[in-house]
Each structure stands twice: as C-alpha cells, then as structure tokens.
Amino acid sequence: NKRCDNTRDCLDGSDEDECILVNIPDSYEKQVPPKGEHGASLPVGIKIFVENINQVDTKNMMIDTSLKLMMYWRDSRLKFRNLKKGAHNLINSEISKQLWLPNANLLYLNTIVGQTYEDPKLYVSAYTNSTPLPFDIYRDREEYIYNGSLTKIQTTAVLRIETICEFEFQKFPFDKQQCDYVICLRGTDHRKVHIVANNNSVIYVGGKTVGQFVIDSAIEITQDFEECSTKNGVKFIIKLRRHSFNGIIQIIFPSLILWLCAVLTLRVDIGDLTNRNRTSVTALLVLVTLFGSITNKEDFPKTSGIKYIDLWFLWYLTHIFVIICHHIAISRISIKLENSDGSST
C-alpha cells in the first residue's frame, strides 16, 4: 500500500524504485488513437474553463481570452501501476510523450494568426476508482495493476488566444455582442475519435466586467456546426453586453439637458431674439460636438451602417434646428406687426 507514495518506507528505499505509472506495451503506436468499446469510435470528453477575458478590442474586432482546457479519455492498450484511487496521479513528461494525446491535433479557429499562446507544460494524469487486477505471483514486485479501459487519462493545458469577433454596433450604446470560439480535432476522423461536450463543458470563472462590457455567465455550447472539416469539435459562444450606465451618463443625459436648454428658450420674451437664438445655437453646436466625439472614439470602428445613436442625435439636432427657425420666424413676424402698427398710427 505504501509503494510509490514518495516516502521511503524500506531501509534501502526500494519501495520507491521503478515508480513508473504506465505500462506501455511494445506494440503500442503513439500515432494511432485507442479504440472505443466494442470497436466504436473513442469518446474524448472536453471541459473548458474560461479563466479571464483580458481585453475586448472593439476597434480591431478582437477579444483576448485565457483558457484552461481539459480533455479526458481511456486507452485500453495501457495498464497503470500503483495509482492512488480517487486522485489524479501525475504522469511525468517523459512517459506522457510516448502516449497518444489529442491535444497535438487541436485546431483553434477564428483565432488571429500567431496570436495563440500555449503553456509548454502539458499536465497528464491518470484517475481511477476501479478495483486492481489480481496479483501475479510471477512478478518480481507486488504492485497494484489497473486496467486501462477503467482508468481515465486527463490532460490539462493553459492557453491564451486572441480571437476574431464580429461586433455589431447597430444598437450602440445598448448593444449586445457575442463571440464564437471553435475548437476542432483535426486529422482524426470522427468515426475513430469524437469529442463529447455537454452544457457543463464550458464554465466561465473570470471577472464579471471587462472594460465597457458585462460578461454573460450563461455560455451557449453546440456541436452542430460546419466550421470543422472533420465535423469533430466543439463551439461555444460568450455573450457580452455594454454597460447601460455609461450610455446614460455619456450620451442620454447630456443630450437631454442640451435639448431642454433649447426648449426653454421658447419661454424667453419674444423681443429678446439675441438670447433666444444664442442659447439655441450654442446647444446645437455642443450637441454636434458631443455627437462627433462619440462616433469618432478610438475604440469605435468606422462603420457605414445606421446606428440607433445616429437616429437619437439626428432627432435632437433636427428639433433644436426647428426651434432656431421658430425664433427667427417669430421675430420676423413680430417686427412686421410692429411696423404695420407704426404705419397705421
């Protein structure tokens, strides 16, 4: 029971000798994936932890994300020695390099070329709760041997990727965005190996807020898509929504105040055309400046489409212009009435 537990229990330390967790047969082929039960395709489970969204770059249509990717499967060709049941037993890198691992065949679509950074340390472990095989009296050591078909192999990789995201700004500043992540298992026919995902396969554990956006914790997952040529992969969607508070403070509230200033000039004495027009024109110019500063922001992409914010400002600009025209028209009418009264007298 104390064999290969990283503690020297024997005086000569022989209980910690030859602590190789995996028995790899001579016939083992690393390039060939293991078979599933009864000759079916091998199911490879996947679990993705979205640890953080580092940046949302709306100008360059890009999102920078840190992920922890875990994959797990069983390989019936292998046998495992002296595993601690109910725990993840770390397999050293020299042994894991001799095993078939699906990570080398993963392809991340939608990513910017050269902007995928993967930690070179790939952690490979074995996990089992099964009963060990009967002791073999012909072995030179008493060891627990576990069947590979009942032992789960798991890989854990940490990576950071910059992914293209097609942002839609029609509803700015109350817009909602979604960014697609597609992971394909390339070079492997889905009839031999297939990725298995469910609603709990992708979990967001990062911060709730990134810049001007709030992250939706509910992530949409699907395997019904055409991006992977082998039809073998997983696609998940992260949804973002812009802070409504920023839109209210920076756009709605200032534009309403300026519009009200122009409307209040209608209550100024008709004979005071100078102050009526001066206030209205000033409100119009400030509103035009505000509109230009918002649409020309550095983090706002150049787009020819009509946005809700354009209609919002267009209505207020038009209304204030009508108020200015009203002042001028009323002033002209007032002058004509005064002249007509003077001439009649």
PDB file of C-alpha atoms in Angstrom, residues 1-246:
ATOM      1  CA  ASN A   1       0.000   0.000   0.000  1.00  0.00           C
ATOM      2  CA  LYS A   2       2.942   2.325   0.517  1.00  0.00           C
ATOM      3  CA  ARG A   3       4.564   1.509  -2.810  1.00  0.00           C
ATOM      4  CA  CYS A   4       5.462   4.647  -4.804  1.00  0.00           C
ATOM      5  CA  ASP A   5       3.920   7.134  -2.381  1.00  0.00           C
ATOM      6  CA  ASN A   6       7.014   9.416  -2.472  1.00  0.00           C
ATOM      7  CA  THR A   7       8.029   8.234   1.024  1.00  0.00           C
ATOM      8  CA  ARG A   8      10.978   5.873   1.632  1.00  0.00           C
ATOM      9  CA  ASP A   9       9.457   3.169   3.828  1.00  0.00           C
ATOM     10  CA  CYS A  10      12.050   0.439   3.152  1.00  0.00           C
ATOM     11  CA  LEU A  11      15.534   0.883   4.606  1.00  0.00           C
ATOM     12  CA  ASP A  12      17.076   0.667   1.139  1.00  0.00           C
ATOM     13  CA  GLY A  13      14.325   2.824  -0.391  1.00  0.00           C
ATOM     14  CA  SER A  14      13.373   0.072  -2.823  1.00  0.00           C
ATOM     15  CA  ASP A  15       9.674   0.791  -2.324  1.00  0.00           C
ATOM     16  CA  GLU A  16      10.237   3.978  -4.363  1.00  0.00           C
ATOM     17  CA  ASP A  17      12.256   2.321  -7.162  1.00  0.00           C
ATOM     18  CA  GLU A  18      10.893   1.985 -10.715  1.00  0.00           C
ATOM     19  CA  CYS A  19       7.829   4.062  -9.944  1.00  0.00           C
ATOM     20  CA  ILE A  20       6.565   4.185 -13.482  1.00  0.00           C
ATOM     21  CA  LEU A  21       2.828   4.661 -13.506  1.00  0.00           C
ATOM     22  CA  VAL A  22       2.189   3.440 -17.038  1.00  0.00           C
ATOM     23  CA  ASN A  23       2.964   0.103 -18.679  1.00  0.00           C
ATOM     24  CA  ILE A  24       3.320   0.728 -22.413  1.00  0.00           C
ATOM     25  CA  PRO A  25       3.373  -2.472 -24.494  1.00  0.00           C
ATOM     26  CA  ASP A  26       5.913  -2.887 -27.301  1.00  0.00           C
ATOM     27  CA  SER A  27       3.078  -2.968 -29.854  1.00  0.00           C
ATOM     28  CA  TYR A  28       1.825   0.464 -28.780  1.00  0.00           C
ATOM     29  CA  GLU A  29       1.612   3.027 -31.608  1.00  0.00           C
ATOM     30  CA  LYS A  30       1.535   6.630 -30.479  1.00  0.00           C
ATOM     31  CA  GLN A  31       0.114   7.931 -33.777  1.00  0.00           C
ATOM     32  CA  VAL A  32      -2.874   5.555 -33.646  1.00  0.00           C
ATOM     33  CA  PRO A  33      -5.742   6.589 -31.351  1.00  0.00           C
ATOM     34  CA  PRO A  34      -7.144   3.970 -28.982  1.00  0.00           C
ATOM     35  CA  LYS A  35     -10.390   2.247 -29.854  1.00  0.00           C
ATOM     36  CA  GLY A  36     -13.644   2.741 -28.041  1.00  0.00           C
ATOM     37  CA  GLU A  37     -15.703  -0.029 -26.543  1.00  0.00           C
ATOM     38  CA  HIS A  38     -16.690  -2.792 -28.956  1.00  0.00           C
ATOM     39  CA  GLY A  39     -14.729  -1.171 -31.782  1.00  0.00           C
ATOM     40  CA  ALA A  40     -16.729   2.071 -31.697  1.00  0.00           C
ATOM     41  CA  SER A  41     -15.156   5.500 -32.019  1.00  0.00           C
ATOM     42  CA  LEU A  42     -13.287   6.746 -28.962  1.00  0.00           C
ATOM     43  CA  PRO A  43     -15.157   9.399 -26.929  1.00  0.00           C
ATOM     44  CA  VAL A  44     -12.898  12.226 -25.748  1.00  0.00           C
ATOM     45  CA  GLY A  45     -14.513  14.429 -23.127  1.00  0.00           C
ATOM     46  CA  ILE A  46     -13.709  18.119 -23.000  1.00  0.00           C
ATOM     47  CA  LYS A  47     -14.025  20.732 -20.276  1.00  0.00           C
ATOM     48  CA  ILE A  48     -13.040  24.357 -20.754  1.00  0.00           C
ATOM     49  CA  PHE A  49     -12.622  26.934 -18.015  1.00  0.00           C
ATOM     50  CA  VAL A  50     -12.698  30.494 -19.340  1.00  0.00           C
ATOM     51  CA  GLU A  51     -10.437  31.930 -16.665  1.00  0.00           C
ATOM     52  CA  ASN A  52     -10.417  35.520 -17.851  1.00  0.00           C
ATOM     53  CA  ILE A  53     -11.262  37.841 -20.718  1.00  0.00           C
ATOM     54  CA  ASN A  54      -8.207  40.065 -20.794  1.00  0.00           C
ATOM     55  CA  GLN A  55      -9.352  42.578 -23.399  1.00  0.00           C
ATOM     56  CA  VAL A  56     -12.299  43.414 -25.638  1.00  0.00           C
ATOM     57  CA  ASP A  57     -10.918  45.402 -28.597  1.00  0.00           C
ATOM     58  CA  THR A  58     -13.953  46.734 -30.463  1.00  0.00           C
ATOM     59  CA  LYS A  59     -11.862  48.775 -32.894  1.00  0.00           C
ATOM     60  CA  ASN A  60      -9.884  45.791 -34.201  1.00  0.00           C
ATOM     61  CA  MET A  61     -12.769  43.329 -33.759  1.00  0.00           C
ATOM     62  CA  MET A  62     -10.774  41.119 -31.379  1.00  0.00           C
ATOM     63  CA  ILE A  63     -11.195  39.510 -27.965  1.00  0.00           C
ATOM     64  CA  ASP A  64      -8.276  38.265 -25.837  1.00  0.00           C
ATOM     65  CA  THR A  65      -9.104  35.259 -23.627  1.00  0.00           C
ATOM     66  CA  SER A  66      -7.279  32.982 -21.163  1.00  0.00           C
ATOM     67  CA  LEU A  67      -8.472  29.362 -21.076  1.00  0.00           C
ATOM     68  CA  LYS A  68      -7.796  26.154 -19.190  1.00  0.00           C
ATOM     69  CA  LEU A  69      -8.522  23.185 -21.451  1.00  0.00           C
ATOM     70  CA  MET A  70      -9.041  19.720 -20.013  1.00  0.00           C
ATOM     71  CA  MET A  71      -9.537  16.550 -22.093  1.00  0.00           C
ATOM     72  CA  TYR A  72     -10.105  13.012 -20.839  1.00  0.00           C
ATOM     73  CA  TRP A  73     -10.442   9.535 -22.360  1.00  0.00           C
ATOM     74  CA  ARG A  74      -9.480   5.887 -21.763  1.00  0.00           C
ATOM     75  CA  ASP A  75      -6.820   3.824 -23.510  1.00  0.00           C
ATOM     76  CA  SER A  76      -7.431   0.068 -23.222  1.00  0.00           C
ATOM     77  CA  ARG A  77      -3.954  -0.692 -24.604  1.00  0.00           C
ATOM     78  CA  LEU A  78      -2.300   0.562 -21.415  1.00  0.00           C
ATOM     79  CA  LYS A  79      -2.032  -0.660 -17.861  1.00  0.00           C
ATOM     80  CA  PHE A  80      -1.361   1.545 -14.832  1.00  0.00           C
ATOM     81  CA  ARG A  81       0.635   0.758 -11.722  1.00  0.00           C
ATOM     82  CA  ASN A  82       0.283   1.842  -8.096  1.00  0.00           C
ATOM     83  CA  LEU A  83      -2.313   4.513  -8.650  1.00  0.00           C
ATOM     84  CA  LYS A  84      -3.836   6.345  -5.708  1.00  0.00           C
ATOM     85  CA  LYS A  85      -7.543   5.650  -6.092  1.00  0.00           C
ATOM     86  CA  GLY A  86      -9.825   8.664  -6.299  1.00  0.00           C
ATOM     87  CA  ALA A  87      -6.946  11.025  -7.039  1.00  0.00           C
ATOM     88  CA  HIS A  88      -5.257  12.452 -10.132  1.00  0.00           C
ATOM     89  CA  ASN A  89      -1.883  10.730 -10.436  1.00  0.00           C
ATOM     90  CA  LEU A  90       0.518  12.940 -12.378  1.00  0.00           C
ATOM     91  CA  ILE A  91       2.374  11.157 -15.195  1.00  0.00           C
ATOM     92  CA  ASN A  92       5.859  12.508 -15.819  1.00  0.00           C
ATOM     93  CA  SER A  93       6.557  14.239 -19.115  1.00  0.00           C
ATOM     94  CA  GLU A  94       8.933  11.561 -20.441  1.00  0.00           C
ATOM     95  CA  ILE A  95       6.218   8.917 -20.225  1.00  0.00           C
ATOM     96  CA  SER A  96       3.406  11.175 -21.422  1.00  0.00           C
ATOM     97  CA  LYS A  97       5.387  11.986 -24.590  1.00  0.00           C
ATOM     98  CA  GLN A  98       5.089   8.312 -25.542  1.00  0.00           C
ATOM     99  CA  LEU A  99       1.292   8.294 -25.289  1.00  0.00           C
ATOM    100  CA  TRP A 100      -1.399   9.214 -27.787  1.00  0.00           C
ATOM    101  CA  LEU A 101      -2.674  12.637 -26.777  1.00  0.00           C
ATOM    102  CA  PRO A 102      -5.440  14.532 -28.606  1.00  0.00           C
ATOM    103  CA  ASN A 103      -4.030  17.956 -27.708  1.00  0.00           C
ATOM    104  CA  ALA A 104      -1.470  17.849 -30.515  1.00  0.00           C
ATOM    105  CA  ASN A 105      -4.330  17.624 -33.040  1.00  0.00           C
ATOM    106  CA  LEU A 106      -6.397  20.535 -31.785  1.00  0.00           C
ATOM    107  CA  LEU A 107      -7.078  23.484 -34.091  1.00  0.00           C
ATOM    108  CA  TYR A 108      -8.416  26.786 -32.798  1.00  0.00           C
ATOM    109  CA  LEU A 109     -10.484  28.513 -35.463  1.00  0.00           C
ATOM    110  CA  ASN A 110     -11.309  32.263 -35.549  1.00  0.00           C
ATOM    111  CA  THR A 111      -8.005  32.996 -33.844  1.00  0.00           C
ATOM    112  CA  ILE A 112      -5.649  35.644 -35.188  1.00  0.00           C
ATOM    113  CA  VAL A 113      -2.641  34.032 -36.875  1.00  0.00           C
ATOM    114  CA  GLY A 114       0.306  33.864 -34.489  1.00  0.00           C
ATOM    115  CA  GLN A 115      -1.751  35.033 -31.504  1.00  0.00           C
ATOM    116  CA  THR A 116      -2.277  31.699 -29.741  1.00  0.00           C
ATOM    117  CA  TYR A 117      -0.005  31.299 -26.712  1.00  0.00           C
ATOM    118  CA  GLU A 118       0.022  27.860 -25.091  1.00  0.00           C
ATOM    119  CA  ASP A 119       1.870  26.936 -21.935  1.00  0.00           C
ATOM    120  CA  PRO A 120       4.538  24.388 -22.978  1.00  0.00           C
ATOM    121  CA  LYS A 121       3.806  22.416 -19.805  1.00  0.00           C
ATOM    122  CA  LEU A 122       1.082  19.890 -20.557  1.00  0.00           C
ATOM    123  CA  TYR A 123      -0.105  18.147 -17.400  1.00  0.00           C
ATOM    124  CA  VAL A 124      -1.104  14.498 -17.923  1.00  0.00           C
ATOM    125  CA  SER A 125      -2.650  12.464 -15.129  1.00  0.00           C
ATOM    126  CA  ALA A 126      -4.395   9.130 -14.514  1.00  0.00           C
ATOM    127  CA  TYR A 127      -7.519   8.694 -12.420  1.00  0.00           C
ATOM    128  CA  THR A 128      -9.353   5.543 -11.338  1.00  0.00           C
ATOM    129  CA  ASN A 129     -11.787   4.209  -8.790  1.00  0.00           C
ATOM    130  CA  SER A 130     -11.691   0.683 -10.155  1.00  0.00           C
ATOM    131  CA  THR A 131     -10.507  -2.496  -8.447  1.00  0.00           C
ATOM    132  CA  PRO A 132      -6.922  -3.513  -9.307  1.00  0.00           C
ATOM    133  CA  LEU A 133      -6.242  -6.687 -11.248  1.00  0.00           C
ATOM    134  CA  PRO A 134      -5.422  -9.877  -9.330  1.00  0.00           C
ATOM    135  CA  PHE A 135      -1.822 -10.231  -8.153  1.00  0.00           C
ATOM    136  CA  ASP A 136       0.552 -12.051 -10.465  1.00  0.00           C
ATOM    137  CA  ILE A 137       2.809 -14.330  -8.413  1.00  0.00           C
ATOM    138  CA  TYR A 138       5.386 -14.346 -11.206  1.00  0.00           C
ATOM    139  CA  ARG A 139       6.068 -10.626 -10.952  1.00  0.00           C
ATOM    140  CA  ASP A 140       9.218  -9.628  -9.102  1.00  0.00           C
ATOM    141  CA  ARG A 141       7.307  -6.955  -7.158  1.00  0.00           C
ATOM    142  CA  GLU A 142       3.899  -6.841  -5.583  1.00  0.00           C
ATOM    143  CA  GLU A 143       2.125  -3.948  -7.268  1.00  0.00           C
ATOM    144  CA  TYR A 144      -1.402  -2.789  -7.916  1.00  0.00           C
ATOM    145  CA  ILE A 145      -2.136  -3.024 -11.629  1.00  0.00           C
ATOM    146  CA  TYR A 146      -5.143  -1.199 -13.079  1.00  0.00           C
ATOM    147  CA  ASN A 147      -6.842  -1.865 -16.378  1.00  0.00           C
ATOM    148  CA  GLY A 148      -6.537   0.969 -18.918  1.00  0.00           C
ATOM    149  CA  SER A 149     -10.143   0.604 -20.020  1.00  0.00           C
ATOM    150  CA  LEU A 150     -11.221   1.572 -16.477  1.00  0.00           C
ATOM    151  CA  THR A 151      -8.673   4.339 -15.962  1.00  0.00           C
ATOM    152  CA  LYS A 152      -9.218   7.876 -17.174  1.00  0.00           C
ATOM    153  CA  ILE A 153      -6.337   9.781 -18.731  1.00  0.00           C
ATOM    154  CA  GLN A 154      -6.624  13.538 -18.432  1.00  0.00           C
ATOM    155  CA  THR A 155      -4.630  16.377 -19.961  1.00  0.00           C
ATOM    156  CA  THR A 156      -4.682  19.945 -18.692  1.00  0.00           C
ATOM    157  CA  ALA A 157      -3.411  22.781 -20.854  1.00  0.00           C
ATOM    158  CA  VAL A 158      -3.349  26.531 -20.225  1.00  0.00           C
ATOM    159  CA  LEU A 159      -3.510  28.878 -23.200  1.00  0.00           C
ATOM    160  CA  ARG A 160      -4.223  32.451 -24.189  1.00  0.00           C
ATOM    161  CA  ILE A 161      -5.818  33.208 -27.535  1.00  0.00           C
ATOM    162  CA  GLU A 162      -6.809  36.328 -29.450  1.00  0.00           C
ATOM    163  CA  THR A 163      -9.973  35.584 -31.389  1.00  0.00           C
ATOM    164  CA  ILE A 164     -11.716  37.491 -34.158  1.00  0.00           C
ATOM    165  CA  CYS A 165     -15.149  38.698 -33.038  1.00  0.00           C
ATOM    166  CA  GLU A 166     -17.644  40.314 -35.406  1.00  0.00           C
ATOM    167  CA  PHE A 167     -19.114  43.101 -33.297  1.00  0.00           C
ATOM    168  CA  GLU A 168     -22.469  44.629 -34.250  1.00  0.00           C
ATOM    169  CA  PHE A 169     -22.962  48.270 -33.271  1.00  0.00           C
ATOM    170  CA  GLN A 170     -26.448  48.972 -34.593  1.00  0.00           C
ATOM    171  CA  LYS A 171     -27.869  49.216 -31.043  1.00  0.00           C
ATOM    172  CA  PHE A 172     -24.930  51.175 -29.585  1.00  0.00           C
ATOM    173  CA  PRO A 173     -24.713  52.223 -26.722  1.00  0.00           C
ATOM    174  CA  PHE A 174     -27.078  49.469 -25.556  1.00  0.00           C
ATOM    175  CA  ASP A 175     -25.589  46.828 -27.835  1.00  0.00           C
ATOM    176  CA  LYS A 176     -25.124  43.142 -27.042  1.00  0.00           C
ATOM    177  CA  GLN A 177     -22.302  41.160 -28.606  1.00  0.00           C
ATOM    178  CA  GLN A 178     -21.383  37.506 -28.933  1.00  0.00           C
ATOM    179  CA  CYS A 179     -18.003  35.981 -29.745  1.00  0.00           C
ATOM    180  CA  ASP A 180     -17.584  32.484 -31.204  1.00  0.00           C
ATOM    181  CA  TYR A 181     -14.859  30.048 -30.157  1.00  0.00           C
ATOM    182  CA  VAL A 182     -14.388  26.940 -32.303  1.00  0.00           C
ATOM    183  CA  ILE A 183     -12.072  24.062 -31.362  1.00  0.00           C
ATOM    184  CA  CYS A 184     -11.635  21.268 -33.916  1.00  0.00           C
ATOM    185  CA  LEU A 185      -9.938  17.893 -33.664  1.00  0.00           C
ATOM    186  CA  ARG A 186      -8.039  17.859 -36.939  1.00  0.00           C
ATOM    187  CA  GLY A 187      -6.550  14.912 -38.772  1.00  0.00           C
ATOM    188  CA  THR A 188      -8.803  12.450 -36.954  1.00  0.00           C
ATOM    189  CA  ASP A 189     -11.989  11.082 -38.448  1.00  0.00           C
ATOM    190  CA  HIS A 190     -14.968  11.409 -36.099  1.00  0.00           C
ATOM    191  CA  ARG A 191     -15.700   7.733 -36.797  1.00  0.00           C
ATOM    192  CA  LYS A 192     -12.497   6.920 -34.895  1.00  0.00           C
ATOM    193  CA  VAL A 193     -12.376   9.690 -32.290  1.00  0.00           C
ATOM    194  CA  HIS A 194     -15.144  12.127 -31.390  1.00  0.00           C
ATOM    195  CA  ILE A 195     -15.236  14.997 -28.917  1.00  0.00           C
ATOM    196  CA  VAL A 196     -18.022  14.799 -26.341  1.00  0.00           C
ATOM    197  CA  ALA A 197     -19.419  18.048 -24.906  1.00  0.00           C
ATOM    198  CA  ASN A 198     -22.486  18.995 -22.878  1.00  0.00           C
ATOM    199  CA  ASN A 199     -23.997  22.085 -21.276  1.00  0.00           C
ATOM    200  CA  ASN A 200     -21.434  21.973 -18.462  1.00  0.00           C
ATOM    201  CA  SER A 201     -18.394  21.584 -20.702  1.00  0.00           C
ATOM    202  CA  VAL A 202     -17.588  25.320 -20.716  1.00  0.00           C
ATOM    203  CA  ILE A 203     -17.546  27.313 -17.490  1.00  0.00           C
ATOM    204  CA  TYR A 204     -16.746  30.999 -17.113  1.00  0.00           C
ATOM    205  CA  VAL A 205     -14.810  31.724 -13.914  1.00  0.00           C
ATOM    206  CA  GLY A 206     -13.307  35.132 -14.725  1.00  0.00           C
ATOM    207  CA  GLY A 207     -14.351  38.637 -13.759  1.00  0.00           C
ATOM    208  CA  LYS A 208     -17.867  39.845 -14.479  1.00  0.00           C
ATOM    209  CA  THR A 209     -16.812  43.125 -16.083  1.00  0.00           C
ATOM    210  CA  VAL A 210     -14.291  43.803 -18.860  1.00  0.00           C
ATOM    211  CA  GLY A 211     -13.929  47.438 -19.899  1.00  0.00           C
ATOM    212  CA  GLN A 212     -17.329  48.717 -21.030  1.00  0.00           C
ATOM    213  CA  PHE A 213     -18.858  45.240 -21.182  1.00  0.00           C
ATOM    214  CA  VAL A 214     -20.529  42.850 -18.749  1.00  0.00           C
ATOM    215  CA  ILE A 215     -19.940  39.122 -19.303  1.00  0.00           C
ATOM    216  CA  ASP A 216     -22.962  36.861 -19.505  1.00  0.00           C
ATOM    217  CA  SER A 217     -22.226  33.835 -17.298  1.00  0.00           C
ATOM    218  CA  ALA A 218     -24.531  31.597 -19.389  1.00  0.00           C
ATOM    219  CA  ILE A 219     -22.364  30.266 -22.234  1.00  0.00           C
ATOM    220  CA  GLU A 220     -24.006  28.691 -25.268  1.00  0.00           C
ATOM    221  CA  ILE A 221     -22.417  25.389 -26.371  1.00  0.00           C
ATOM    222  CA  THR A 222     -23.061  23.426 -29.551  1.00  0.00           C
ATOM    223  CA  GLN A 223     -21.556  20.662 -31.663  1.00  0.00           C
ATOM    224  CA  ASP A 224     -23.935  21.252 -34.549  1.00  0.00           C
ATOM    225  CA  PHE A 225     -21.832  23.463 -36.819  1.00  0.00           C
ATOM    226  CA  GLU A 226     -19.912  23.246 -40.083  1.00  0.00           C
ATOM    227  CA  GLU A 227     -16.643  25.062 -39.275  1.00  0.00           C
ATOM    228  CA  CYS A 228     -14.686  21.848 -38.625  1.00  0.00           C
ATOM    229  CA  SER A 229     -13.959  19.974 -41.855  1.00  0.00           C
ATOM    230  CA  THR A 230     -13.994  16.674 -39.943  1.00  0.00           C
ATOM    231  CA  LYS A 231     -17.269  17.632 -38.189  1.00  0.00           C
ATOM    232  CA  ASN A 232     -15.462  16.880 -34.968  1.00  0.00           C
ATOM    233  CA  GLY A 233     -15.162  19.643 -32.420  1.00  0.00           C
ATOM    234  CA  VAL A 234     -16.954  21.987 -30.088  1.00  0.00           C
ATOM    235  CA  LYS A 235     -18.188  25.539 -30.462  1.00  0.00           C
ATOM    236  CA  PHE A 236     -19.083  27.860 -27.628  1.00  0.00           C
ATOM    237  CA  ILE A 237     -20.328  31.429 -27.581  1.00  0.00           C
ATOM    238  CA  ILE A 238     -19.550  34.069 -24.962  1.00  0.00           C
ATOM    239  CA  LYS A 239     -22.130  36.852 -24.770  1.00  0.00           C
ATOM    240  CA  LEU A 240     -21.303  40.434 -23.822  1.00  0.00           C
ATOM    241  CA  ARG A 241     -23.488  43.439 -23.162  1.00  0.00           C
ATOM    242  CA  ARG A 242     -22.375  47.030 -22.839  1.00  0.00           C
ATOM    243  CA  HIS A 243     -22.827  48.890 -19.554  1.00  0.00           C
ATOM    244  CA  SER A 244     -26.099  50.832 -19.887  1.00  0.00           C
ATOM    245  CA  PHE A 245     -24.902  53.235 -17.180  1.00  0.00           C
ATOM    246  CA  ASN A 246     -22.129  54.538 -19.452  1.00  0.00           C
TER     247      ASN A 246
END
